[in-house]
Coordinates of C-alpha atoms in Angstrom, one line a residue:
M434 CA 0.0 0.0 0.0
K435 CA 1.5 3.2 -0.9
K436 CA 0.9 6.4 1.3
K437 CA 2.9 8.9 -0.7
I438 CA 6.0 9.3 -2.8
V439 CA 8.5 11.5 -0.9
S440 CA 12.2 12.1 -0.5
V441 CA 14.7 12.6 2.3
I442 CA 15.3 16.2 3.1
T443 CA 18.2 16.6 5.6
A444 CA 18.4 19.3 8.1
S445 CA 20.9 21.2 5.9
V446 CA 18.5 21.3 3.0
L447 CA 15.6 22.3 5.2
S448 CA 17.5 25.2 6.6
L449 CA 17.7 26.9 3.2
T450 CA 16.2 30.3 3.2
M451 CA 16.9 31.3 -0.4
L452 CA 14.6 30.5 -3.3
V453 CA 15.6 27.5 -5.2
G454 CA 14.3 27.7 -8.8
C455 CA 14.1 25.1 -11.5
A456 CA 13.1 26.3 -14.9
A457 CA 10.7 24.1 -16.8
K458 CA 12.2 22.3 -19.7
G459 CA 9.8 21.7 -22.5
N460 CA 10.2 19.9 -25.8
S461 CA 8.2 22.2 -28.1
D462 CA 11.3 23.9 -29.6
E463 CA 12.5 20.8 -31.5
S464 CA 14.8 21.2 -34.4
S465 CA 13.5 20.2 -37.8
S466 CA 15.5 17.0 -37.7
G467 CA 14.0 16.3 -34.2
A468 CA 10.5 16.9 -35.6
Q469 CA 11.1 14.6 -38.5
K470 CA 12.3 11.9 -36.1
Q471 CA 9.2 12.4 -33.9
S472 CA 7.0 11.8 -37.0
T473 CA 8.3 8.3 -37.4
A474 CA 8.0 7.4 -33.7
K475 CA 5.4 4.9 -32.4
D476 CA 2.2 6.7 -31.4
K477 CA 1.6 4.6 -28.3
I478 CA 3.3 3.0 -25.4
V479 CA 1.7 0.0 -23.6
Y480 CA 2.6 -0.4 -20.0
A481 CA 1.7 -3.7 -18.3
L482 CA 0.2 -4.0 -14.9
D483 CA -0.1 -7.3 -13.1
T484 CA -3.0 -6.0 -10.9
A485 CA -5.9 -3.9 -12.1
P486 CA -6.5 -0.4 -10.7
T487 CA -9.7 0.0 -8.7
G488 CA -10.7 3.2 -10.4
V489 CA -10.1 5.6 -7.5
F490 CA -8.3 8.2 -9.6
N491 CA -7.9 10.9 -7.0
P492 CA -4.6 11.0 -5.2
L493 CA -6.2 12.2 -1.9
I494 CA -8.3 9.1 -1.5
S495 CA -6.6 6.4 -3.5
S496 CA -5.1 3.7 -1.4
T497 CA -3.4 1.2 -3.8
R498 CA -0.2 1.2 -5.7
Y499 CA -2.1 0.4 -8.9
D500 CA -4.4 3.5 -8.7
A501 CA -1.3 5.5 -7.8
N502 CA 0.2 4.5 -11.2
V503 CA -2.7 6.2 -12.9
N504 CA -2.6 9.2 -10.6
S505 CA 1.1 9.7 -11.2
V506 CA 0.6 10.5 -14.9
V507 CA -2.7 12.3 -14.6
Y508 CA -2.0 14.6 -11.7
A509 CA 1.0 16.8 -11.0
S510 CA 2.7 17.6 -7.7
L511 CA 4.7 20.7 -6.9
M512 CA 7.9 18.7 -6.9
Q513 CA 9.1 15.2 -8.0
V514 CA 11.6 12.7 -6.8
D515 CA 14.5 12.4 -9.3
D516 CA 16.4 9.2 -10.2
K517 CA 18.9 9.9 -7.4
G518 CA 16.2 10.3 -4.7
G519 CA 16.4 14.0 -4.5
L520 CA 13.6 16.6 -5.1
K521 CA 13.3 18.5 -8.4
N522 CA 10.8 21.2 -9.2
Y523 CA 7.8 20.1 -11.3
L524 CA 4.6 22.2 -11.0
A525 CA 6.5 24.5 -8.7
E526 CA 8.7 27.2 -10.3
E527 CA 10.5 27.8 -7.0
Y528 CA 10.1 27.5 -3.3
S529 CA 11.6 29.0 -0.1
I530 CA 11.7 28.1 3.6
S531 CA 11.6 30.6 6.4
E532 CA 14.5 31.0 8.8
D533 CA 12.5 29.4 11.6
Q534 CA 11.7 26.6 9.3
K535 CA 7.9 26.9 10.0
I536 CA 6.8 28.5 6.7
I537 CA 7.1 27.1 3.2
T538 CA 6.4 29.3 0.2
F539 CA 5.7 27.8 -3.2
K540 CA 5.4 29.6 -6.5
L541 CA 3.6 27.7 -9.2
K542 CA 4.3 27.8 -12.9
S543 CA 1.9 30.2 -14.5
K544 CA 1.2 28.3 -17.7
A545 CA -0.1 25.1 -16.0
K546 CA -3.6 24.1 -17.1
W547 CA -6.1 21.5 -16.1
H548 CA -7.1 19.0 -18.7
D549 CA -10.4 20.9 -19.2
G550 CA -8.4 24.1 -20.1
K551 CA -8.9 26.0 -16.9
P552 CA -5.7 27.4 -15.3
V553 CA -4.0 25.8 -12.3
T554 CA -3.7 28.3 -9.5
A555 CA -2.6 28.5 -5.9
E556 CA -6.3 28.2 -4.9
D557 CA -6.2 24.6 -6.1
M558 CA -3.2 23.8 -3.9
A559 CA -5.0 25.5 -1.0
F560 CA -8.2 23.5 -1.6
T561 CA -6.1 20.3 -1.8
L562 CA -4.6 20.9 1.6
Q563 CA -7.9 22.1 3.1
S564 CA -9.6 19.0 1.9
M565 CA -7.2 16.7 3.7
A566 CA -7.9 18.7 6.9
N567 CA -11.7 18.4 6.5
G568 CA -13.3 16.4 9.4
K569 CA -15.3 14.4 6.8
Y570 CA -12.3 13.5 4.7
T571 CA -12.0 9.7 4.3
G572 CA -8.5 9.5 2.9
K573 CA -5.2 8.7 4.7
N574 CA -3.3 12.0 4.4
Y575 CA -4.6 14.1 7.3
D576 CA -1.3 13.5 9.1
D577 CA 0.4 15.6 6.3
V578 CA -1.6 18.7 7.2
E579 CA -2.4 18.2 10.9
K580 CA 0.4 20.5 12.0
I581 CA -0.4 23.4 9.7
K582 CA -1.5 26.3 11.9
G583 CA -5.2 26.2 12.4
A584 CA -5.7 22.8 10.7
K585 CA -6.7 21.0 13.9
A586 CA -9.4 23.6 14.6
Y587 CA -10.7 23.3 11.1
H588 CA -10.7 19.5 11.3
E589 CA -12.7 19.6 14.5
G590 CA -15.3 22.1 13.0
K591 CA -14.2 25.0 15.2
S592 CA -13.1 27.2 12.3
D593 CA -14.2 27.8 8.8
S594 CA -10.7 28.2 7.4
I595 CA -7.1 27.2 8.1
E596 CA -5.1 30.1 9.4
G597 CA -1.7 28.8 8.2
I598 CA -2.7 28.5 4.5
K599 CA -2.5 31.8 2.6
V600 CA -2.9 32.4 -1.1
K601 CA -0.8 35.4 -2.0
D602 CA -1.7 35.6 -5.7
D603 CA -2.7 33.2 -8.5
T604 CA 0.6 31.4 -8.3
T605 CA 1.9 31.9 -4.8
I606 CA 0.9 30.1 -1.6
T607 CA 2.4 30.0 1.9
I608 CA 2.0 27.2 4.4
E609 CA 2.7 27.9 8.1
F610 CA 3.1 25.2 10.7
E611 CA 2.4 25.4 14.4
E612 CA 5.8 23.7 15.1
T613 CA 8.7 22.1 13.3
Y614 CA 7.4 19.2 11.2
A615 CA 10.2 17.2 9.7
P616 CA 8.5 15.6 6.6
A617 CA 6.6 18.8 5.7
L618 CA 8.4 19.8 2.5
T619 CA 8.6 16.3 1.1
N620 CA 5.0 15.2 2.0
L621 CA 3.3 18.3 0.7
S622 CA 5.4 19.0 -2.4
T623 CA 5.1 15.5 -3.7
L624 CA 1.3 15.3 -3.3
G625 CA -0.9 15.3 -6.4
I626 CA -2.9 18.5 -6.6
I627 CA -6.6 18.2 -7.4
P628 CA -8.8 20.8 -9.2
K629 CA -11.0 22.9 -6.9
H630 CA -13.6 23.6 -9.6
I631 CA -14.3 19.9 -9.9
W632 CA -14.1 18.5 -6.4
S633 CA -15.5 21.4 -4.4
Q634 CA -18.8 20.7 -6.1
I635 CA -19.0 17.2 -4.5
P636 CA -19.5 16.7 -0.7
I637 CA -16.1 15.4 0.5
E638 CA -17.8 12.5 2.4
N639 CA -19.1 11.3 -1.0
W640 CA -15.9 11.4 -3.0
E641 CA -15.3 7.7 -2.8
K642 CA -18.8 7.1 -4.3
E643 CA -18.4 9.6 -7.1
T644 CA -17.5 7.0 -9.7
K645 CA -17.9 9.2 -12.8
A646 CA -15.5 11.8 -11.5
L647 CA -13.1 9.2 -10.2
N648 CA -13.0 7.1 -13.4
A649 CA -12.6 10.2 -15.7
P650 CA -10.3 12.4 -13.7
I651 CA -9.3 15.9 -14.6
G652 CA -5.6 16.5 -13.7
C653 CA -2.8 18.7 -14.9
G654 CA -0.2 16.0 -15.6
P655 CA 1.2 14.9 -18.9
Y656 CA -1.6 12.5 -19.8
K657 CA -5.4 12.5 -19.4
V658 CA -7.7 9.4 -19.1
T659 CA -9.8 8.7 -22.2
K660 CA -11.1 5.3 -21.2
F661 CA -11.1 3.0 -18.2
E662 CA -12.2 -0.6 -18.5
S663 CA -12.3 -2.1 -15.1
G664 CA -10.0 -5.1 -14.8
Q665 CA -8.6 -4.7 -18.3
Y666 CA -7.0 -1.4 -19.1
V667 CA -6.7 2.4 -18.8
E668 CA -6.2 4.5 -22.0
F669 CA -4.6 7.9 -21.9
E670 CA -3.9 10.6 -24.5
A671 CA -1.2 13.3 -24.3
A672 CA -2.2 16.6 -22.7
E673 CA -1.3 19.2 -25.3
D674 CA -1.2 22.0 -22.7
F675 CA 1.1 20.1 -20.3
F676 CA 3.3 22.7 -18.6
E677 CA 6.5 21.0 -19.6
G678 CA 5.5 20.6 -23.2
K679 CA 3.3 18.2 -25.1
P680 CA 4.4 14.6 -24.4
K681 CA 6.4 13.0 -27.2
T682 CA 4.1 9.9 -27.4
S683 CA 0.4 10.6 -28.1
K684 CA -1.1 7.6 -26.4
L685 CA -0.3 5.7 -23.2
I686 CA -2.1 2.4 -22.3
F687 CA -2.0 0.6 -18.9
K688 CA -2.9 -2.9 -19.8
V689 CA -3.7 -5.5 -17.1
V690 CA -1.7 -8.6 -18.1
N691 CA -1.7 -12.1 -16.6
P692 CA 1.8 -12.6 -15.1
D693 CA 2.0 -16.0 -16.9
T694 CA 1.8 -14.3 -20.3
I695 CA 4.1 -11.3 -19.7
Q696 CA 7.1 -13.0 -21.4
A697 CA 5.1 -13.8 -24.5
E698 CA 3.5 -10.3 -24.6
L699 CA 6.9 -8.6 -24.4
K700 CA 8.4 -10.9 -27.0
S701 CA 5.5 -10.2 -29.4
G702 CA 5.6 -6.5 -28.9
N703 CA 2.0 -6.3 -27.5
I704 CA 3.4 -4.6 -24.4
D705 CA 6.4 -2.2 -24.2
I706 CA 7.1 -2.0 -20.5
A707 CA 6.5 -4.6 -17.8
G708 CA 7.7 -5.5 -14.3
V709 CA 9.6 -8.8 -14.4
K710 CA 10.8 -9.2 -10.9
D711 CA 8.8 -12.4 -10.6
M712 CA 10.2 -13.8 -13.9
R713 CA 13.0 -16.3 -13.9
K714 CA 16.5 -15.0 -14.6
S715 CA 16.9 -17.3 -17.5
D716 CA 13.7 -16.0 -19.1
I717 CA 14.9 -12.4 -18.7
K718 CA 18.2 -13.3 -20.4
A719 CA 16.3 -14.9 -23.2
L720 CA 14.3 -11.7 -23.7
N721 CA 17.5 -9.7 -23.7
T722 CA 18.6 -11.7 -26.7
E723 CA 15.4 -10.6 -28.4
G724 CA 16.4 -6.9 -28.2
L725 CA 14.5 -6.1 -25.0
K726 CA 16.3 -4.2 -22.2
S727 CA 16.0 -4.5 -18.5
V728 CA 16.8 -2.3 -15.5
E729 CA 17.0 -3.1 -11.8
F730 CA 16.5 -0.8 -8.8
S731 CA 15.5 -1.1 -5.2
D732 CA 11.8 -1.3 -4.6
F733 CA 9.9 0.8 -2.0
M734 CA 7.5 -2.0 -1.1
F735 CA 8.3 -5.0 1.3
Q736 CA 6.1 -8.1 1.4
Y737 CA 4.5 -9.2 4.7
M738 CA 1.7 -11.3 6.2
G739 CA -0.7 -9.2 8.2
I740 CA -2.1 -10.5 11.5
N741 CA -5.4 -9.3 13.0
L742 CA -4.3 -8.2 16.5
R743 CA -8.0 -7.6 17.4
L744 CA -8.4 -11.4 17.7
P745 CA -7.6 -13.0 21.1
I746 CA -5.5 -15.7 19.5
F747 CA -3.0 -13.1 18.3
Q748 CA -2.7 -11.0 21.5
D749 CA -0.1 -13.4 22.8
V750 CA 3.2 -12.3 21.3
R751 CA 4.6 -15.8 21.6
V752 CA 2.1 -17.0 18.9
R753 CA 3.2 -14.2 16.6
Q754 CA 6.9 -14.9 17.2
A755 CA 6.3 -18.6 16.6
F756 CA 5.0 -17.8 13.1
M757 CA 8.2 -15.8 12.4
Y758 CA 10.4 -18.7 13.4
A759 CA 8.3 -21.3 11.5
I760 CA 8.6 -19.6 8.1
N761 CA 11.8 -20.0 6.2
R762 CA 12.0 -16.5 4.8
S763 CA 15.6 -16.9 3.5
L764 CA 14.4 -19.8 1.4
M765 CA 11.7 -17.5 -0.1
V766 CA 14.5 -15.0 -1.1
D767 CA 16.8 -17.8 -2.5
K768 CA 14.2 -19.8 -4.3
L769 CA 11.3 -17.5 -5.2
L770 CA 13.4 -14.4 -5.9
E771 CA 16.5 -16.3 -7.0
G772 CA 18.5 -14.1 -4.6
R773 CA 17.0 -10.8 -5.9
G774 CA 16.0 -9.4 -2.6
E775 CA 16.6 -9.6 1.2
V776 CA 14.8 -10.7 4.3
V777 CA 13.3 -7.9 6.5
N778 CA 12.9 -8.0 10.2
A779 CA 11.1 -4.8 10.9
P780 CA 8.4 -2.9 8.9
M781 CA 10.9 -0.5 7.3
L782 CA 13.0 -0.3 4.2
P783 CA 16.4 -1.8 5.1
T784 CA 18.0 0.3 2.3
L785 CA 17.2 3.5 4.1
W786 CA 18.1 5.3 7.3
G787 CA 16.0 4.5 10.3
Y788 CA 16.1 0.8 9.9
P789 CA 17.6 -0.8 13.1
K790 CA 21.1 -2.3 13.1
A791 CA 21.1 -6.1 12.5
S792 CA 22.8 -6.6 15.8
D793 CA 20.0 -4.9 17.7
I794 CA 17.1 -7.0 16.4
N795 CA 16.1 -10.7 16.3
D796 CA 16.6 -12.2 12.9
Y797 CA 14.1 -15.0 13.6
A798 CA 16.2 -17.5 11.8
F799 CA 14.2 -20.5 10.7
N800 CA 13.7 -22.9 13.6
I801 CA 10.7 -25.3 13.9
D802 CA 11.6 -26.4 17.4
T803 CA 11.7 -22.9 18.7
A804 CA 8.3 -22.2 17.0
K805 CA 6.7 -25.2 18.6
N806 CA 8.0 -24.4 22.0
L807 CA 6.7 -20.8 21.8
L808 CA 3.2 -22.1 20.8
K809 CA 3.3 -24.6 23.7
E810 CA 4.3 -21.8 26.1
A811 CA 1.3 -19.9 24.8
G812 CA -1.0 -22.8 25.6
W813 CA -1.2 -24.3 22.1
E814 CA -0.2 -28.0 21.6
D815 CA -1.3 -31.1 19.7
R816 CA -3.3 -32.7 22.5
N817 CA -4.9 -35.5 20.5
N818 CA -2.1 -36.2 18.0
D819 CA -4.1 -35.2 14.9
G820 CA -1.4 -32.9 13.7
V821 CA -3.2 -29.6 14.7
V822 CA -2.6 -27.7 17.9
E823 CA -5.4 -27.0 20.3
N824 CA -5.7 -24.7 23.4
E825 CA -7.0 -25.9 26.7
T826 CA -10.6 -25.7 25.7
G827 CA -10.0 -27.9 22.6
E828 CA -10.2 -25.0 20.1
K829 CA -8.0 -25.9 17.1
M830 CA -5.8 -23.3 15.5
H831 CA -7.4 -23.1 12.1
L832 CA -6.9 -19.8 10.3
T833 CA -7.8 -18.2 7.0
L834 CA -5.1 -16.4 4.9
K835 CA -6.5 -14.0 2.4
C836 CA -4.3 -13.4 -0.6
P837 CA -4.8 -11.1 -3.6
V838 CA -4.2 -12.5 -7.1
G839 CA -1.8 -10.8 -9.5
S840 CA 1.6 -11.3 -8.0
K841 CA 2.9 -14.8 -8.6
T842 CA 5.6 -14.4 -5.9
R843 CA 3.1 -13.3 -3.3
E844 CA 0.8 -16.2 -4.2
Q845 CA 3.7 -18.7 -4.0
S846 CA 4.7 -17.1 -0.6
A847 CA 1.3 -17.8 0.7
V848 CA 1.6 -21.5 -0.2
I849 CA 5.0 -21.7 1.5
I850 CA 3.6 -20.1 4.6
Q851 CA 0.7 -22.6 4.6
E852 CA 3.1 -25.5 4.4
S853 CA 5.5 -24.0 7.0
L854 CA 2.8 -23.4 9.6
K855 CA 1.4 -26.9 9.0
Q856 CA 4.8 -28.2 10.4
I857 CA 4.0 -26.5 13.8
G858 CA 0.4 -27.7 13.9
V859 CA -1.4 -24.6 12.4
E860 CA -4.0 -25.2 9.8
I861 CA -4.1 -22.5 7.1
E862 CA -6.8 -22.1 4.5
I863 CA -5.8 -19.8 1.6
L864 CA -8.5 -17.7 0.1
T865 CA -7.5 -15.8 -3.2
M866 CA -9.4 -12.8 -4.4
E867 CA -9.1 -9.6 -6.4
F868 CA -7.1 -6.9 -4.8
S869 CA -10.1 -4.6 -4.6
T870 CA -12.0 -7.2 -2.7
L871 CA -9.1 -7.8 -0.3
M872 CA -8.9 -4.0 0.4
E873 CA -12.6 -3.9 1.2
E874 CA -12.6 -7.0 3.4
V875 CA -9.3 -6.3 5.2
V876 CA -8.6 -2.6 5.2
S877 CA -12.2 -1.3 5.4
N878 CA -14.1 -4.0 7.3
H879 CA -11.2 -5.6 9.3
E880 CA -12.6 -9.1 8.4
F881 CA -9.5 -11.4 8.4
D882 CA -7.3 -13.7 10.4
L883 CA -4.2 -13.3 8.2
Y884 CA -3.6 -11.6 4.8
M885 CA -0.9 -11.1 2.3
M886 CA 0.1 -7.7 1.1
G887 CA 3.0 -5.4 0.2
N888 CA 3.6 -2.2 2.2
T889 CA 4.7 0.8 0.1
L890 CA 6.9 3.2 2.0
S891 CA 8.5 6.5 1.4
L892 CA 12.0 7.8 1.5
D893 CA 11.2 9.8 4.6
P894 CA 10.7 6.9 7.1
D895 CA 7.9 8.5 9.1
P896 CA 6.0 5.5 10.5
K897 CA 3.0 7.4 11.8
P898 CA 0.6 6.5 8.9
F899 CA 1.1 2.8 9.6
W900 CA 2.1 2.3 13.3
H901 CA 0.6 5.1 15.4
S902 CA -2.4 4.2 17.4
S903 CA -4.4 7.0 15.8
A904 CA -3.9 5.2 12.4
A905 CA -5.8 2.2 13.7
T906 CA -9.6 1.8 13.5
D907 CA -11.9 -1.1 14.7
K908 CA -15.0 0.4 13.1
K909 CA -16.4 -1.6 10.2
G910 CA -16.4 0.4 7.0
V911 CA -13.8 2.8 8.2
Q912 CA -10.3 2.4 6.6
G913 CA -7.3 2.6 8.8
Y914 CA -3.7 2.0 7.5
N915 CA -2.6 0.6 10.8
I916 CA -4.4 -2.4 9.3
V917 CA -3.5 -4.9 12.0
S918 CA -4.6 -2.5 14.8
Y919 CA -1.3 -2.3 16.6
K920 CA -1.2 0.0 19.6
N921 CA 1.8 0.9 21.7
D922 CA 2.1 4.1 23.8
K923 CA 5.9 4.0 23.7
V924 CA 5.9 3.7 19.9
D925 CA 3.4 6.6 19.7
Q926 CA 5.7 8.8 21.8
L927 CA 8.8 7.9 19.7
I928 CA 6.9 8.7 16.5
E929 CA 5.9 12.1 17.8
K930 CA 9.5 12.9 18.8
G931 CA 10.7 11.8 15.4
L932 CA 8.4 14.3 13.7
S933 CA 9.3 17.2 15.9
T934 CA 13.0 17.6 15.0
L935 CA 14.8 18.3 11.7
N936 CA 18.0 16.7 13.0
Q937 CA 18.2 13.5 11.0
E938 CA 20.6 11.9 13.4
E939 CA 18.0 12.3 16.2
R940 CA 15.2 11.1 14.0
Q941 CA 17.2 8.0 13.1
G942 CA 17.7 7.1 16.7
Y943 CA 13.9 7.4 17.4
Y944 CA 13.0 5.3 14.3
E945 CA 15.6 2.6 15.1
E946 CA 14.1 2.3 18.5
I947 CA 10.6 1.9 16.9
G948 CA 12.0 -0.8 14.6
K949 CA 13.5 -2.7 17.6
I950 CA 10.1 -2.6 19.4
L951 CA 8.2 -3.7 16.3
N952 CA 10.7 -6.5 15.7
K953 CA 10.1 -7.9 19.2
D954 CA 6.4 -7.4 19.1
V955 CA 6.0 -9.0 15.6
A956 CA 3.2 -6.7 14.7
Q957 CA 3.0 -8.5 11.3
V958 CA 5.1 -11.3 9.8
Y959 CA 7.9 -9.5 8.0
L960 CA 8.9 -11.3 4.9
F961 CA 11.2 -9.7 2.3
L962 CA 12.1 -6.7 0.2
Q963 CA 12.2 -7.7 -3.5
T964 CA 14.5 -6.0 -6.0
N965 CA 12.4 -4.3 -8.7
E966 CA 13.2 -5.1 -12.3
M967 CA 11.6 -3.7 -15.4
M968 CA 11.9 -4.9 -18.9
Y969 CA 11.2 -2.6 -21.9
N970 CA 11.2 -2.2 -25.6
G971 CA 14.8 -1.8 -26.8
K972 CA 13.8 1.2 -28.9
L973 CA 12.2 3.1 -26.0
K974 CA 14.0 6.4 -25.2
G975 CA 13.7 8.5 -22.1
Y976 CA 12.7 5.7 -19.8
E977 CA 14.4 6.4 -16.4
P978 CA 12.6 4.6 -13.6
S979 CA 13.8 4.7 -10.1
T980 CA 12.9 3.5 -6.6
F981 CA 10.4 6.3 -5.8
N982 CA 9.4 7.4 -9.3
N983 CA 8.6 4.7 -11.8
F984 CA 7.1 7.3 -14.2
N985 CA 10.0 9.7 -14.0
N986 CA 10.2 11.8 -17.2
V987 CA 7.1 10.0 -18.7
H988 CA 6.3 13.0 -21.0
N989 CA 9.6 12.3 -22.8
W990 CA 9.1 8.6 -23.3
V991 CA 9.2 7.7 -27.0
I992 CA 9.7 4.6 -29.1
E993 CA 11.7 5.5 -32.2

């Protein structure tokens, strides 16, 4: 699940008080030879998805990586993450930070337009921020604006406006915070901006039900949606008024492809770009000989098995720890990933700062005996020799594992988990379903024992959206991204401390401590971080994917 795409801003960067500008670089002034070359280029690029978007094409309320793919090319943010993990200006012409580091000023590019021709203004940015602070807002981004001056009063209905948000003119907006807020610049500058003239006409509590507006979004990014066929594809056409120049390729298609057919589809030319991290190395090499190219980079999503901590059976940490010991996660990396990844032991990206030192956490090395002993200590043992453990009342440990279809590696991991837990007397029934169904049953209605999912994280390792008690909900129909409902006062305190300082060394200490606690508590079964690998048409130019921006430079993609 992906909260937002952000980048690390160190204290030295945040202390800048001068304006940092970045001129827009368009492609409209091509030479005659360039124009002639463009005329022979392919008019469309087909990008493969292994899981279908749900159709929630609004960045403020979307909650899946697959909808985020669509939103990333339809909407624009003030800044983007570049291929080195830094921030670069995008919709913003320039920005500045006050000396006390509590006020950020953004100046937008004046020529930006929405896909319906209306100008993009600072009022749209103000409306985007205000929407996230609305008490009836159902999305997951309130944390991003909570510390803006006056946002809490507005959220609680005590004020009609947010004092800290000021529109100076059509292209200038200032955002003032009550106190220092470490992720402020990254979180707000990389958020997709929505059009006020569209979404202000719809009650915010009804946004998720407004299928027409969601399926045919109006953004100001390089491409606009022309057709969405649920479960099959999304078609886009180039936005001629895009503020960085008309995209070089007139059509873009996101096509939902069965993972089993990706190799054939790439070879035949039916798709031009596809994720192949689940493909065998030998198959990738074979495609390389066909003229296709591949690129590897670290992913920002780790795989895990969620545990419903609301259930009495999982409130004993020894049961959760037993599961970690019983699953051979190293085998998953070696066999399923062919070594292209690493085991994780805390719900953070091991490639980034904030992840605890290996010597400070339990690696839960595969050990069936240890797992069985932990279950026995927790009161679960095979009392009648039928191969399944029971508690003192005779209740058997029979659990359901919900797994979304689409990722072959995730589905295979579920089977390995089922077989592993069987060895310690735990019966697992696997239920496969569409990702949208899983989201409804697990995230919205909290109806699960166990589930398989990937957690998409950001370069700024703020754990509040996933691990703060305020991010958990037990109310049916209300989404909470602390999905497992983990609550720990010490973790809450450490999270708050980490958000209140710009000193990265201090923040790192707080987050490492959080990682150690979550490692011991086994708030979910942490599996592995898989290396991302994309394969693409050998004639594709301008394709520069990176860990936090798979659609970097998309307006300059072209197949020649």
